[in-house]
Coordinates of N, CA and C in Angstrom, one line a residue:
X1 N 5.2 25.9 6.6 CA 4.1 25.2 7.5 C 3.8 23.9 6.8
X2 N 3.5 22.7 7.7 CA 3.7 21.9 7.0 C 2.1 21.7 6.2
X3 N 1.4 20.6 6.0 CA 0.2 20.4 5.2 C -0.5 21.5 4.3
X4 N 0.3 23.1 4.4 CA -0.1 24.0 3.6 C 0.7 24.2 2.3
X5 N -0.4 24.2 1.3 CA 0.2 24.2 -0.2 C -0.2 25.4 -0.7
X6 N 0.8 26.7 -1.1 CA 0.6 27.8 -2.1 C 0.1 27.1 -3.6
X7 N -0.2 28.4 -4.2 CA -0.8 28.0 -5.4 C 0.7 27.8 -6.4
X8 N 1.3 28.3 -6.0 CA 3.0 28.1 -6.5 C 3.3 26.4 -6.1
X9 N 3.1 25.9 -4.9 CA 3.0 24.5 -4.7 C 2.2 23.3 -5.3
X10 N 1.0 24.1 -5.8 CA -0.3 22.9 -6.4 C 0.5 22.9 -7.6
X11 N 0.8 24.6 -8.5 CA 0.7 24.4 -9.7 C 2.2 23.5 -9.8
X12 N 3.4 23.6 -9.4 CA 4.3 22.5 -9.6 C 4.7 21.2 -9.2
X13 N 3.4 21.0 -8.4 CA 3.0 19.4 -8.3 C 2.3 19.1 -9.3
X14 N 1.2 19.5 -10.0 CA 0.4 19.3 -10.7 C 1.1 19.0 -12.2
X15 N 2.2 20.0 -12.3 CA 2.8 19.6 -13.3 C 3.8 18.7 -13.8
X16 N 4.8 18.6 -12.2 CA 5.3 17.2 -11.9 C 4.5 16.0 -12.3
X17 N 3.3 15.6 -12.1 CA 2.5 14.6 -12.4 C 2.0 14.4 -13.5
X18 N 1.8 15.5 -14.3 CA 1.2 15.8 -15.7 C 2.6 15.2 -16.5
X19 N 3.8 15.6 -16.0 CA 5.4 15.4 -17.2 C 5.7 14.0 -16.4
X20 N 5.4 14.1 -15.2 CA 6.2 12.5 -15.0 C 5.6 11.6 -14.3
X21 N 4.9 11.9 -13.7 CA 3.8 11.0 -13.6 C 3.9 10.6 -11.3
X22 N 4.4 11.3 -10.8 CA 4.7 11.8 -9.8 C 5.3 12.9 -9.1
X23 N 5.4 12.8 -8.3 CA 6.1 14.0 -7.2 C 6.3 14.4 -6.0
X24 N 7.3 14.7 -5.6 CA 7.9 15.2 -4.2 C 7.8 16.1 -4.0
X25 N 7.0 16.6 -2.4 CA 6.6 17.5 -1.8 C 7.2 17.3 -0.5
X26 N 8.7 18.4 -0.4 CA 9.6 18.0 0.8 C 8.3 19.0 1.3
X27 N 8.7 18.5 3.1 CA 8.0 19.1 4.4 C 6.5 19.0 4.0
X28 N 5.8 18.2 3.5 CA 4.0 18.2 3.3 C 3.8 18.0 4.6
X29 N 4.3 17.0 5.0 CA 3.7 16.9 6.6 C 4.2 17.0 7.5
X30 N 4.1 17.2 8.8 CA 5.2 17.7 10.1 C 5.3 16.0 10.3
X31 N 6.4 16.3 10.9 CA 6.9 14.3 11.7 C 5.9 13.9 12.6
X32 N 4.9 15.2 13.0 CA 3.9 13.9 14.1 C 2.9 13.4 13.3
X33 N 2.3 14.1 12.1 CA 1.4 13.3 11.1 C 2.3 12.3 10.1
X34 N 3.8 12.4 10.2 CA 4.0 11.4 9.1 C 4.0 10.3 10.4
X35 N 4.0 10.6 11.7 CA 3.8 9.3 12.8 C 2.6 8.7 12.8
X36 N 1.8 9.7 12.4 CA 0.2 8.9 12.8 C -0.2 8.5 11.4
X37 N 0.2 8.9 10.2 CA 0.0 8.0 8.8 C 0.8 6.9 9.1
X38 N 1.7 6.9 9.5 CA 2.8 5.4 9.5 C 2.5 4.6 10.5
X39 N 2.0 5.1 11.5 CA 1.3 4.0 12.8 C -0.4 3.6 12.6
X40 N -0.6 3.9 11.4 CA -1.7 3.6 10.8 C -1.7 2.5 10.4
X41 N -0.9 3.2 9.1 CA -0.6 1.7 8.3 C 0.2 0.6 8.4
X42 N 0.8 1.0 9.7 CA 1.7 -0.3 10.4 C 0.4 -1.2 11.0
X43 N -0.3 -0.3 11.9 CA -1.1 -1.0 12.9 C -2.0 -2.1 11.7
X44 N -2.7 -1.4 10.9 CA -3.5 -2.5 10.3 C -2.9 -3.3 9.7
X45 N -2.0 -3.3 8.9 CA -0.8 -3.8 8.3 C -0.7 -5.2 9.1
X46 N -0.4 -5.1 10.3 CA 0.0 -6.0 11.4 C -1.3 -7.0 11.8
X47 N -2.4 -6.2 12.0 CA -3.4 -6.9 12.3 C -3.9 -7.9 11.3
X48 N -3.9 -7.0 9.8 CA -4.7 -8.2 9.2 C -3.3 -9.2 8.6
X49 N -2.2 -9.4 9.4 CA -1.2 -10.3 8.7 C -1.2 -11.3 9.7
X50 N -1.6 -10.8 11.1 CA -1.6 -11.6 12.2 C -3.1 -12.2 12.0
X51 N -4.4 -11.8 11.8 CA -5.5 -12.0 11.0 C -5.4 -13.6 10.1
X52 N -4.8 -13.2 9.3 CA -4.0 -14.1 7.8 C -3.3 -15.3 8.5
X53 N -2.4 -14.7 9.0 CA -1.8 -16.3 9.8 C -2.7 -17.3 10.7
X54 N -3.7 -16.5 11.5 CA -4.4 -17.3 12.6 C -6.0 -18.2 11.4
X55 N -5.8 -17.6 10.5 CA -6.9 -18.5 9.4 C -6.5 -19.3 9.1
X56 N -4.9 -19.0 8.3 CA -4.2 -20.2 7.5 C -3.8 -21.3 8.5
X57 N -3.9 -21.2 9.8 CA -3.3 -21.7 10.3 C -4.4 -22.7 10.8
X58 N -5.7 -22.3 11.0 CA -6.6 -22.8 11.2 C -7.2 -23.7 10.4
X59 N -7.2 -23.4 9.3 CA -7.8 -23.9 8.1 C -6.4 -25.0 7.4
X60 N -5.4 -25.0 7.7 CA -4.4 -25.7 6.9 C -3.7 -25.2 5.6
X61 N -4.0 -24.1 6.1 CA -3.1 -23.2 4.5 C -2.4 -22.7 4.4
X62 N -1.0 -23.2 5.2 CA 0.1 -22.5 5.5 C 0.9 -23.1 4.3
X63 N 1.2 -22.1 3.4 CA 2.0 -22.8 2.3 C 3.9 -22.9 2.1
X64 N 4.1 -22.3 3.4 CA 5.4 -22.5 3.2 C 5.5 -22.4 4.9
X65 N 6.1 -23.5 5.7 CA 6.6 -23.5 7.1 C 7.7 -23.2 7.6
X66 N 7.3 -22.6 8.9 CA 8.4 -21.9 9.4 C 8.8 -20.4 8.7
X67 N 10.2 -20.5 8.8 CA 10.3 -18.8 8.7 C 11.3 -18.7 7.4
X68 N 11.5 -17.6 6.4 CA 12.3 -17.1 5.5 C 13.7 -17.4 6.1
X69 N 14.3 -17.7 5.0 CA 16.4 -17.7 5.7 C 16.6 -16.9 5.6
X70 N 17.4 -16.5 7.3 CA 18.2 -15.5 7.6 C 16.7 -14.0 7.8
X71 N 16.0 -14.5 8.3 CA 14.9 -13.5 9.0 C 14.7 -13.5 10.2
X72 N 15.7 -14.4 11.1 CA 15.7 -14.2 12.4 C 15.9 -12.8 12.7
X73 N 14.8 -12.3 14.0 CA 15.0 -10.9 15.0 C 15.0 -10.1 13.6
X74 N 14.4 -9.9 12.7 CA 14.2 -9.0 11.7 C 13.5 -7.8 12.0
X75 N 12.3 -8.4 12.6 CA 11.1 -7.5 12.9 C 10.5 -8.0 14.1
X76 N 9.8 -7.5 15.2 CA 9.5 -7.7 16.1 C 7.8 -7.7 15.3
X77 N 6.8 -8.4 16.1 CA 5.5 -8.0 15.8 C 5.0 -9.1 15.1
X78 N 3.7 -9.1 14.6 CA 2.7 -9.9 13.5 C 3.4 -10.4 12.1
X79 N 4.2 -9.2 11.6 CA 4.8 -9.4 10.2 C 6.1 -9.7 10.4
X80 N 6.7 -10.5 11.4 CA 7.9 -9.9 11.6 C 8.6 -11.5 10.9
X81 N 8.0 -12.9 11.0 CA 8.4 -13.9 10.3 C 7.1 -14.6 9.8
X82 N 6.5 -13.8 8.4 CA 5.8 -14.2 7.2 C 5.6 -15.0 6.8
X83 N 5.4 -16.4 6.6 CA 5.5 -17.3 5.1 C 4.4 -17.1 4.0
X84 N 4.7 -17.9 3.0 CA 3.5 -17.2 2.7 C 2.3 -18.1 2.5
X85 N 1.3 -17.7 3.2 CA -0.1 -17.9 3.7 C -1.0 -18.3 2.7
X86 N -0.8 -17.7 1.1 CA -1.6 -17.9 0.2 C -0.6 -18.1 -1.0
X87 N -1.7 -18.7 -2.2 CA -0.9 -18.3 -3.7 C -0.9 -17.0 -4.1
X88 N -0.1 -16.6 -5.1 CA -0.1 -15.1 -5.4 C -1.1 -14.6 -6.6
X89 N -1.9 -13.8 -6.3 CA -2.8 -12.8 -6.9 C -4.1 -12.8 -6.6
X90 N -4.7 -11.7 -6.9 CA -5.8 -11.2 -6.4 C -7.0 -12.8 -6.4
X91 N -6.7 -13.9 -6.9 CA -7.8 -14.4 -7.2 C -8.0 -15.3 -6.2
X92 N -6.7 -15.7 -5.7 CA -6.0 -16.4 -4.4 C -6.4 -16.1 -2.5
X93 N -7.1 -14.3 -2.6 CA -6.6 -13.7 -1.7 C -7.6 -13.2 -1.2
X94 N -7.3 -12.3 -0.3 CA -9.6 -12.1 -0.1 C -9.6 -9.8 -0.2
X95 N -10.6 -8.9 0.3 CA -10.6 -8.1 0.3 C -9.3 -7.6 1.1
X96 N -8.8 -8.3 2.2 CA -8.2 -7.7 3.1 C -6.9 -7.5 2.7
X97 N -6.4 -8.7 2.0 CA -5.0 -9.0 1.7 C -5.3 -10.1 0.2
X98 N -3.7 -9.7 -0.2 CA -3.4 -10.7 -0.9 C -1.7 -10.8 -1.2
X99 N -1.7 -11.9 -1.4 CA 0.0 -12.1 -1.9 C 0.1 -11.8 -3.7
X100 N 1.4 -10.7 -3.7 CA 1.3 -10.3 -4.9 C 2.6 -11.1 -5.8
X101 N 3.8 -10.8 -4.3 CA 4.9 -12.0 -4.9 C 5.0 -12.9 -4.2
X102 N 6.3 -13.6 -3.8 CA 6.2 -14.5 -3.1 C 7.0 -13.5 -2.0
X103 N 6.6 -13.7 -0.6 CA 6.7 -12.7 0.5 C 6.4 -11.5 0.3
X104 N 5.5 -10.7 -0.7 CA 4.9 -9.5 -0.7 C 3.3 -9.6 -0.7
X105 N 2.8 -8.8 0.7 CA 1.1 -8.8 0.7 C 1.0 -7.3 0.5
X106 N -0.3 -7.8 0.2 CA -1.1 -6.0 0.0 C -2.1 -6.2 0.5
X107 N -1.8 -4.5 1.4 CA -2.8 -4.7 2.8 C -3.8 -3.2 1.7
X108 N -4.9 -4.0 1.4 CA -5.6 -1.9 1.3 C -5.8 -1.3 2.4
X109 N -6.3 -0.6 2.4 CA -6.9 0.3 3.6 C -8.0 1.6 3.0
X110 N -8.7 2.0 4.0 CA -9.5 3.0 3.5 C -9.2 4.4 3.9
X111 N -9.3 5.6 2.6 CA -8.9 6.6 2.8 C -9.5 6.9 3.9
X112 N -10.8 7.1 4.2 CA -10.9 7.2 5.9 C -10.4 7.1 6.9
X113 N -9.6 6.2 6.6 CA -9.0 5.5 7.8 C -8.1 6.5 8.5
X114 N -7.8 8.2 7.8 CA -6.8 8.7 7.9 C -7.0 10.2 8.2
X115 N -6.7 10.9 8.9 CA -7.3 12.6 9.1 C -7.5 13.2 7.5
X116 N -8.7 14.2 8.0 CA -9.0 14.9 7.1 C -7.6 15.6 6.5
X117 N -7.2 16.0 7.6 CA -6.0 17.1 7.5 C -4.5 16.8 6.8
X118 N -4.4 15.4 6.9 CA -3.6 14.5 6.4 C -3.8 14.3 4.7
X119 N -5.4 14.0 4.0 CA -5.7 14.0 2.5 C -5.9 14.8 2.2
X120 N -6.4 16.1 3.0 CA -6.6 17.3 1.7 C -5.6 17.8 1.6
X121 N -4.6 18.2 1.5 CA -3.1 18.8 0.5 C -3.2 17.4 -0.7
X122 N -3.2 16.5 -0.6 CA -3.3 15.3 -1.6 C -4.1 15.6 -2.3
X123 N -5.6 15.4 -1.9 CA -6.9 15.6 -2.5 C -6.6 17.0 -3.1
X124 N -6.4 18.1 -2.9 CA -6.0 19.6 -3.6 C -5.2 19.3 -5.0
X125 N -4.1 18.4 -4.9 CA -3.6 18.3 -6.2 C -4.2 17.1 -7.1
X126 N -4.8 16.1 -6.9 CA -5.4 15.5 -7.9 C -6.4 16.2 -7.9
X127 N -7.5 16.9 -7.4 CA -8.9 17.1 -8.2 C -8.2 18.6 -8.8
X128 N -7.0 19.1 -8.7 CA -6.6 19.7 -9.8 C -5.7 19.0 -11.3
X129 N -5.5 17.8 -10.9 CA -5.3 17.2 -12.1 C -6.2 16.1 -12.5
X130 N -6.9 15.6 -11.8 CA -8.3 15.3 -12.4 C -9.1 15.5 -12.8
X131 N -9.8 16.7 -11.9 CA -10.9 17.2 -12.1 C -11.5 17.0 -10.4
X132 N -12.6 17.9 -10.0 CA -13.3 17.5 -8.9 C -14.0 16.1 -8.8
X133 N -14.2 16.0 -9.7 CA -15.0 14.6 -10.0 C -14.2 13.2 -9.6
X134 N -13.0 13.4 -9.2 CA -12.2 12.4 -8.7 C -12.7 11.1 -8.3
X135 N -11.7 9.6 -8.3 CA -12.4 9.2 -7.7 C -11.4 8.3 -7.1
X136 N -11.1 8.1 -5.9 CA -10.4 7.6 -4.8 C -10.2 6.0 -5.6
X137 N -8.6 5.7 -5.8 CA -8.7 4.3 -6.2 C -8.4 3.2 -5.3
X138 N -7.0 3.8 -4.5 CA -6.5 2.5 -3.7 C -5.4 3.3 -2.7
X139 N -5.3 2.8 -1.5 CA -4.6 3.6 -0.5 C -4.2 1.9 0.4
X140 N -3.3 1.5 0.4 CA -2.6 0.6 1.2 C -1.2 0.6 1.4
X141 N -0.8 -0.8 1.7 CA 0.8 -0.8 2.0 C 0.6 -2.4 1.1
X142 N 2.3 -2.2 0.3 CA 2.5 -3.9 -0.2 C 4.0 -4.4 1.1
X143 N 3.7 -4.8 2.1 CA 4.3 -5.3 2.4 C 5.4 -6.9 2.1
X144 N 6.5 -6.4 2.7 CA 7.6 -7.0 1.9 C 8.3 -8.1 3.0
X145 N 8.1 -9.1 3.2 CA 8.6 -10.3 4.5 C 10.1 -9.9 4.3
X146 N 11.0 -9.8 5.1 CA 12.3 -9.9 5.5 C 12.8 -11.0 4.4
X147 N 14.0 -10.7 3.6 CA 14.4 -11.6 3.2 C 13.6 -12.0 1.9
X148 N 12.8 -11.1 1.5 CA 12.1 -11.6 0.3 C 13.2 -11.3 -0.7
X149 N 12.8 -11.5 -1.8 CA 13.7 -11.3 -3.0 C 13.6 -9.8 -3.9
X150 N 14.1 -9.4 -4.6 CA 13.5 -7.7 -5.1 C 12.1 -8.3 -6.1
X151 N 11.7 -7.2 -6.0 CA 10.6 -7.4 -7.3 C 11.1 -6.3 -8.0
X152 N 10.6 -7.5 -9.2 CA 11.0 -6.5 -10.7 C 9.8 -5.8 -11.3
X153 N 10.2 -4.5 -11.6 CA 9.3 -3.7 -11.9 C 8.0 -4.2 -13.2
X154 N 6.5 -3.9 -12.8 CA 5.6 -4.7 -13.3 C 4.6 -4.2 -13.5
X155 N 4.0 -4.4 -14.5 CA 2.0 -3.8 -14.5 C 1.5 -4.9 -13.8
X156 N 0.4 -3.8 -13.4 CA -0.4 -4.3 -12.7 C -1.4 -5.3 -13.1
X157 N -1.1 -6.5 -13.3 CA -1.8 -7.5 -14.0 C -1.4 -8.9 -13.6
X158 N -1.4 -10.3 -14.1 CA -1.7 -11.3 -14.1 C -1.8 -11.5 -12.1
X159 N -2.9 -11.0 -12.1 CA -3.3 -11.5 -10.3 C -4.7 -12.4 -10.8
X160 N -5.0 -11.6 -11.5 CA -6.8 -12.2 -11.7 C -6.6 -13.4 -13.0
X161 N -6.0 -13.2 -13.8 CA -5.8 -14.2 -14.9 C -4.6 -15.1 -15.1
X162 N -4.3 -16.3 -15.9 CA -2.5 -16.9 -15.5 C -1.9 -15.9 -16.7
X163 N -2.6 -15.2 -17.6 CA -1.5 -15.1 -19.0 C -2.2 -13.5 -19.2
X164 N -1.1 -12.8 -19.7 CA -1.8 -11.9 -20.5 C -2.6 -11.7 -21.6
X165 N -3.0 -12.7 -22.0 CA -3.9 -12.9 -22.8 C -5.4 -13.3 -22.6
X166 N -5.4 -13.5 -21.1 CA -6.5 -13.2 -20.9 C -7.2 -11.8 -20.3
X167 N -6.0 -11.1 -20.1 CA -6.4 -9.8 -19.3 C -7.0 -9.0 -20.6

């Protein structure tokens, strides 16, 4: 059944996370909730990108014109030909969004935003490797423009500062 976790299922997620620092939970959710988490985060995703463009576009802060090479008919929709709208990092970018690389935004979102029924199997295994005391950090999508380039794996840092030495 799907969103139902045995205690046999907490305790070897819990420990997946504890030795590696994540984990896979085949069948957590049936395909109509992984529809309505994914048309979630599409929908807002979309809105505040189409949001983003109709500012920059207003304001004159379109930093790169026109569209990515070779992103023609990529994607249909809001995100579907990106430039990118801002400089990259948090300091550049506002609550809604920000550019993290060049063609990658981060949309947050609020855990709310999402069924009860959908967080608690989630919520069940962190406040058992937390503690009850939990405390909800960040729930969004980094969206990736067609044609961006890979990103190389990174801590989470120089958004707010230019050097690590200020962080």
């Amino acid at each position: 059944t799907s969103g139902y976790l045995t205690e046999a299922d907490v305790t070897r997620a819990c420990t997946s996370l504890q030795n590696f620092g994540f984990v896979i939970i085949p069948r957590l959710f049936a395909d109509d909730e992984l529809e309505q988490i994914s048309n979630s985060f599409t929908s807002r995703t979309d809105q505040v990108l189409a949001d983003l463009k109709t500012w920059a576009e207003s304001n004159g802060e379109v930093k790169v014109a026109g569209q990515r090479a070779g992103a023609e008919g990529a994607k249909e929709g809001a995100a579907a030909i990106m430039p990118d709208l801002l400089d990259v990092g948090s300091k550049h970018g506002f609550h809604e969004v920000c550019l993290r690389s060049p063609g990658r935004y981060d949309v947050p979102s609020e855990f709310s935003d999402y069924a009860d029924s959908t967080r608690r199997p989630i919520e069940r295994i962190v406040s058992e490797v937390l503690g009850e005391d939990f405390e909800q950090a960040f729930c969004g999508v980094v969206y990736s423009a067609p044609q961006s380039e890979a990103q190389l794996w990174h801590a989470d840092s120089l958004h707010i500062y230019d050097n690590h030495g200020d962080v």
